[in-house]
Amino acid sequence: MLRFETLDVEKYKKQLLAFRQDSFVISFGTDRDFHPSEYLAWLQKKVSHFPNGFVLAFDQDQPVGQLELSIRKYEGKRIGYVHLFYLIAEKRGYGLGHELQQYAMRFFKKNGVSEYHLRVSPTNSRAKAFYKKNGMKLLKNECDGKVWRMRGTVE
């Protein structure tokens, strides 16, 4: 069972950068567009606005995953948004993604939204399959086809 802890950006900076950089490589095949200092500044700001949405997932005392969740407007409607849904490679395929998903659903419910979105690389087959398994549907292509926007309902 995973334990979730609000991100302490300074304390876990090295881990947070490694997780986000890995997510770029998984999604796009390269980390060329990953800018560590910009990411850390953005993360610090977001954590202050959504402390319960920006969390590390621990298996015992080891950080094994990360969630970045917020609330935003999309086409005039308040929605939940998943900025990052991440598990380290060694922990994928063991049902821990379900625990991350359940945390996200609790966060969105507490914030009164009935719909959430995320973007995923069209080449990230494993992530797409996971999101579809969790009831998400393709909404549209964005960023000149570099990403898919997917939509799910909060259960």
PDB file of C-alpha atoms in Angstrom:
ATOM      1  CA  MET A   1       0.000   0.000   0.000  1.00  0.00           C
ATOM      2  CA  LEU A   2       1.359   3.400  -0.972  1.00  0.00           C
ATOM      3  CA  ARG A   3       1.729   6.347   1.370  1.00  0.00           C
ATOM      4  CA  PHE A   4       1.296   9.849  -0.060  1.00  0.00           C
ATOM      5  CA  GLU A   5       3.168  12.929   1.118  1.00  0.00           C
ATOM      6  CA  THR A   6       2.904  16.547  -0.068  1.00  0.00           C
ATOM      7  CA  LEU A   7       5.937  17.436  -2.168  1.00  0.00           C
ATOM      8  CA  ASP A   8       8.795  19.067  -0.326  1.00  0.00           C
ATOM      9  CA  VAL A   9      10.541  20.416  -3.411  1.00  0.00           C
ATOM     10  CA  GLU A  10      13.848  21.222  -1.710  1.00  0.00           C
ATOM     11  CA  LYS A  11      14.058  17.950   0.205  1.00  0.00           C
ATOM     12  CA  TYR A  12      13.217  15.746  -2.792  1.00  0.00           C
ATOM     13  CA  LYS A  13      14.567  17.927  -5.604  1.00  0.00           C
ATOM     14  CA  LYS A  14      16.883  15.241  -7.001  1.00  0.00           C
ATOM     15  CA  GLN A  15      14.102  12.613  -6.999  1.00  0.00           C
ATOM     16  CA  LEU A  16      11.517  14.972  -8.487  1.00  0.00           C
ATOM     17  CA  LEU A  17      13.840  15.928 -11.330  1.00  0.00           C
ATOM     18  CA  ALA A  18      14.669  12.282 -12.020  1.00  0.00           C
ATOM     19  CA  PHE A  19      10.972  11.303 -12.112  1.00  0.00           C
ATOM     20  CA  ARG A  20       9.981  14.169 -14.404  1.00  0.00           C
ATOM     21  CA  GLN A  21      12.961  13.662 -16.695  1.00  0.00           C
ATOM     22  CA  ASP A  22      12.128   9.965 -16.988  1.00  0.00           C
ATOM     23  CA  SER A  23       8.532  10.859 -17.846  1.00  0.00           C
ATOM     24  CA  PHE A  24       9.809  12.990 -20.756  1.00  0.00           C
ATOM     25  CA  VAL A  25      11.939  10.123 -22.078  1.00  0.00           C
ATOM     26  CA  ILE A  26       9.049   7.646 -21.753  1.00  0.00           C
ATOM     27  CA  SER A  27       6.622  10.020 -23.451  1.00  0.00           C
ATOM     28  CA  PHE A  28       8.740  11.600 -26.163  1.00  0.00           C
ATOM     29  CA  GLY A  29      11.848   9.441 -26.467  1.00  0.00           C
ATOM     30  CA  THR A  30      14.069  12.317 -25.310  1.00  0.00           C
ATOM     31  CA  ASP A  31      14.429  14.795 -22.468  1.00  0.00           C
ATOM     32  CA  ARG A  32      15.500  17.569 -24.847  1.00  0.00           C
ATOM     33  CA  ASP A  33      12.547  19.807 -23.898  1.00  0.00           C
ATOM     34  CA  PHE A  34      12.922  19.214 -20.155  1.00  0.00           C
ATOM     35  CA  HIS A  35      14.261  22.285 -18.336  1.00  0.00           C
ATOM     36  CA  PRO A  36      15.041  21.431 -14.706  1.00  0.00           C
ATOM     37  CA  SER A  37      15.188  24.974 -13.270  1.00  0.00           C
ATOM     38  CA  GLU A  38      11.922  25.997 -14.976  1.00  0.00           C
ATOM     39  CA  TYR A  39      10.271  22.811 -13.781  1.00  0.00           C
ATOM     40  CA  LEU A  40      11.351  23.349 -10.157  1.00  0.00           C
ATOM     41  CA  ALA A  41      10.091  26.957 -10.171  1.00  0.00           C
ATOM     42  CA  TRP A  42       6.758  25.867 -11.681  1.00  0.00           C
ATOM     43  CA  LEU A  43       6.499  23.005  -9.205  1.00  0.00           C
ATOM     44  CA  GLN A  44       7.137  25.251  -6.194  1.00  0.00           C
ATOM     45  CA  LYS A  45       4.352  27.584  -7.326  1.00  0.00           C
ATOM     46  CA  LYS A  46       1.883  24.759  -7.990  1.00  0.00           C
ATOM     47  CA  VAL A  47       2.576  23.033  -4.662  1.00  0.00           C
ATOM     48  CA  SER A  48       1.687  26.263  -2.861  1.00  0.00           C
ATOM     49  CA  HIS A  49      -1.679  26.401  -4.697  1.00  0.00           C
ATOM     50  CA  PHE A  50      -2.549  22.684  -4.562  1.00  0.00           C
ATOM     51  CA  PRO A  51      -0.539  21.095  -1.723  1.00  0.00           C
ATOM     52  CA  ASN A  52      -2.693  17.955  -1.631  1.00  0.00           C
ATOM     53  CA  GLY A  53      -2.485  17.596  -5.403  1.00  0.00           C
ATOM     54  CA  PHE A  54       1.280  17.536  -5.665  1.00  0.00           C
ATOM     55  CA  VAL A  55       2.436  14.430  -3.832  1.00  0.00           C
ATOM     56  CA  LEU A  56       5.115  11.784  -3.773  1.00  0.00           C
ATOM     57  CA  ALA A  57       4.047   8.157  -3.432  1.00  0.00           C
ATOM     58  CA  PHE A  58       6.123   6.026  -1.080  1.00  0.00           C
ATOM     59  CA  ASP A  59       6.408   2.263  -0.863  1.00  0.00           C
ATOM     60  CA  GLN A  60       7.650   1.876   2.691  1.00  0.00           C
ATOM     61  CA  ASP A  61      10.237   4.675   2.891  1.00  0.00           C
ATOM     62  CA  GLN A  62      11.183   4.756  -0.800  1.00  0.00           C
ATOM     63  CA  PRO A  63       9.678   7.320  -3.201  1.00  0.00           C
ATOM     64  CA  VAL A  64       8.282   5.266  -6.079  1.00  0.00           C
ATOM     65  CA  GLY A  65       5.854   7.628  -7.756  1.00  0.00           C
ATOM     66  CA  GLN A  66       4.523  11.119  -8.129  1.00  0.00           C
ATOM     67  CA  LEU A  67       1.205  12.818  -8.816  1.00  0.00           C
ATOM     68  CA  GLU A  68       0.699  16.396  -9.969  1.00  0.00           C
ATOM     69  CA  LEU A  69      -2.985  17.338  -9.821  1.00  0.00           C
ATOM     70  CA  SER A  70      -4.731  20.695 -10.038  1.00  0.00           C
ATOM     71  CA  ILE A  71      -8.034  22.345 -10.838  1.00  0.00           C
ATOM     72  CA  ARG A  72      -8.321  24.580 -13.892  1.00  0.00           C
ATOM     73  CA  LYS A  73     -10.758  25.991 -16.414  1.00  0.00           C
ATOM     74  CA  TYR A  74     -11.286  24.305 -19.757  1.00  0.00           C
ATOM     75  CA  GLU A  75     -13.763  25.746 -22.225  1.00  0.00           C
ATOM     76  CA  GLY A  76     -15.456  27.646 -19.402  1.00  0.00           C
ATOM     77  CA  LYS A  77     -15.815  24.616 -17.130  1.00  0.00           C
ATOM     78  CA  ARG A  78     -13.919  23.740 -13.919  1.00  0.00           C
ATOM     79  CA  ILE A  79     -12.089  20.457 -14.396  1.00  0.00           C
ATOM     80  CA  GLY A  80      -9.436  18.415 -12.666  1.00  0.00           C
ATOM     81  CA  TYR A  81      -6.142  18.179 -14.450  1.00  0.00           C
ATOM     82  CA  VAL A  82      -3.380  15.571 -14.184  1.00  0.00           C
ATOM     83  CA  HIS A  83      -0.016  17.170 -14.938  1.00  0.00           C
ATOM     84  CA  LEU A  84       1.946  14.038 -14.035  1.00  0.00           C
ATOM     85  CA  PHE A  85       1.006  10.468 -13.211  1.00  0.00           C
ATOM     86  CA  TYR A  86       4.246   8.566 -12.594  1.00  0.00           C
ATOM     87  CA  LEU A  87       5.560   5.306 -11.181  1.00  0.00           C
ATOM     88  CA  ILE A  88       9.148   4.093 -11.390  1.00  0.00           C
ATOM     89  CA  ALA A  89       9.672   1.270 -13.889  1.00  0.00           C
ATOM     90  CA  GLU A  90      10.196  -1.408 -11.215  1.00  0.00           C
ATOM     91  CA  LYS A  91       6.761  -0.721  -9.697  1.00  0.00           C
ATOM     92  CA  ARG A  92       4.698  -0.678 -12.888  1.00  0.00           C
ATOM     93  CA  GLY A  93       2.350  -3.567 -13.517  1.00  0.00           C
ATOM     94  CA  TYR A  94       1.723  -4.431  -9.847  1.00  0.00           C
ATOM     95  CA  GLY A  95      -1.516  -2.532  -9.246  1.00  0.00           C
ATOM     96  CA  LEU A  96       0.097   0.542  -7.710  1.00  0.00           C
ATOM     97  CA  GLY A  97      -1.192   2.698 -10.569  1.00  0.00           C
ATOM     98  CA  HIS A  98      -4.662   1.938  -9.238  1.00  0.00           C
ATOM     99  CA  GLU A  99      -3.653   3.476  -5.899  1.00  0.00           C
ATOM    100  CA  LEU A 100      -2.438   6.620  -7.685  1.00  0.00           C
ATOM    101  CA  GLN A 101      -5.732   6.724  -9.601  1.00  0.00           C
ATOM    102  CA  GLN A 102      -7.766   6.395  -6.389  1.00  0.00           C
ATOM    103  CA  TYR A 103      -5.798   9.230  -4.787  1.00  0.00           C
ATOM    104  CA  ALA A 104      -6.494  11.412  -7.828  1.00  0.00           C
ATOM    105  CA  MET A 105     -10.229  10.620  -7.687  1.00  0.00           C
ATOM    106  CA  ARG A 106     -10.365  11.587  -3.985  1.00  0.00           C
ATOM    107  CA  PHE A 107      -8.543  14.853  -4.729  1.00  0.00           C
ATOM    108  CA  PHE A 108     -10.915  15.739  -7.575  1.00  0.00           C
ATOM    109  CA  LYS A 109     -14.015  14.848  -5.518  1.00  0.00           C
ATOM    110  CA  LYS A 110     -12.837  17.028  -2.619  1.00  0.00           C
ATOM    111  CA  ASN A 111     -12.411  19.869  -5.084  1.00  0.00           C
ATOM    112  CA  GLY A 112     -15.911  19.440  -6.505  1.00  0.00           C
ATOM    113  CA  VAL A 113     -15.135  18.531 -10.110  1.00  0.00           C
ATOM    114  CA  SER A 114     -16.864  15.795 -12.070  1.00  0.00           C
ATOM    115  CA  GLU A 115     -14.456  15.647 -15.004  1.00  0.00           C
ATOM    116  CA  TYR A 116     -10.678  15.502 -15.338  1.00  0.00           C
ATOM    117  CA  HIS A 117      -8.244  15.715 -18.234  1.00  0.00           C
ATOM    118  CA  LEU A 118      -4.653  14.866 -18.978  1.00  0.00           C
ATOM    119  CA  ARG A 119      -2.350  14.839 -21.954  1.00  0.00           C
ATOM    120  CA  VAL A 120      -0.480  11.772 -23.100  1.00  0.00           C
ATOM    121  CA  SER A 121       1.964  11.107 -25.899  1.00  0.00           C
ATOM    122  CA  PRO A 122       0.328   9.077 -28.663  1.00  0.00           C
ATOM    123  CA  THR A 123       3.399   6.804 -28.615  1.00  0.00           C
ATOM    124  CA  ASN A 124       3.082   5.984 -24.889  1.00  0.00           C
ATOM    125  CA  SER A 125       1.066   2.794 -25.396  1.00  0.00           C
ATOM    126  CA  ARG A 126       1.297   1.594 -21.799  1.00  0.00           C
ATOM    127  CA  ALA A 127      -0.016   4.877 -20.387  1.00  0.00           C
ATOM    128  CA  LYS A 128      -2.808   5.079 -22.977  1.00  0.00           C
ATOM    129  CA  ALA A 129      -3.903   1.528 -22.133  1.00  0.00           C
ATOM    130  CA  PHE A 130      -3.904   2.344 -18.410  1.00  0.00           C
ATOM    131  CA  TYR A 131      -5.956   5.509 -18.909  1.00  0.00           C
ATOM    132  CA  LYS A 132      -8.445   3.725 -21.174  1.00  0.00           C
ATOM    133  CA  LYS A 133      -8.753   0.913 -18.623  1.00  0.00           C
ATOM    134  CA  ASN A 134      -9.678   3.612 -16.099  1.00  0.00           C
ATOM    135  CA  GLY A 135     -12.464   4.889 -18.342  1.00  0.00           C
ATOM    136  CA  MET A 136     -10.719   7.806 -20.025  1.00  0.00           C
ATOM    137  CA  LYS A 137     -11.558   8.667 -23.627  1.00  0.00           C
ATOM    138  CA  LEU A 138      -9.660  10.548 -26.305  1.00  0.00           C
ATOM    139  CA  LEU A 139     -10.985  14.097 -26.520  1.00  0.00           C
ATOM    140  CA  LYS A 140      -8.686  15.530 -29.212  1.00  0.00           C
ATOM    141  CA  ASN A 141      -5.140  15.844 -30.514  1.00  0.00           C
ATOM    142  CA  GLU A 142      -3.210  18.906 -29.352  1.00  0.00           C
ATOM    143  CA  CYS A 143       0.165  20.553 -29.904  1.00  0.00           C
ATOM    144  CA  ASP A 144       0.270  19.606 -33.591  1.00  0.00           C
ATOM    145  CA  GLY A 145      -0.419  15.965 -32.740  1.00  0.00           C
ATOM    146  CA  LYS A 146       2.392  15.662 -30.163  1.00  0.00           C
ATOM    147  CA  VAL A 147      -0.106  14.843 -27.403  1.00  0.00           C
ATOM    148  CA  TRP A 148      -3.616  13.516 -26.944  1.00  0.00           C
ATOM    149  CA  ARG A 149      -5.988  15.207 -24.535  1.00  0.00           C
ATOM    150  CA  MET A 150      -7.974  12.557 -22.704  1.00  0.00           C
ATOM    151  CA  ARG A 151     -11.055  13.044 -20.534  1.00  0.00           C
ATOM    152  CA  GLY A 152     -12.345  11.003 -17.637  1.00  0.00           C
ATOM    153  CA  THR A 153     -15.173  11.272 -15.173  1.00  0.00           C
ATOM    154  CA  VAL A 154     -14.642  11.494 -11.444  1.00  0.00           C
ATOM    155  CA  GLU A 155     -16.098   8.436  -9.784  1.00  0.00           C
TER     156      GLU A 155
END
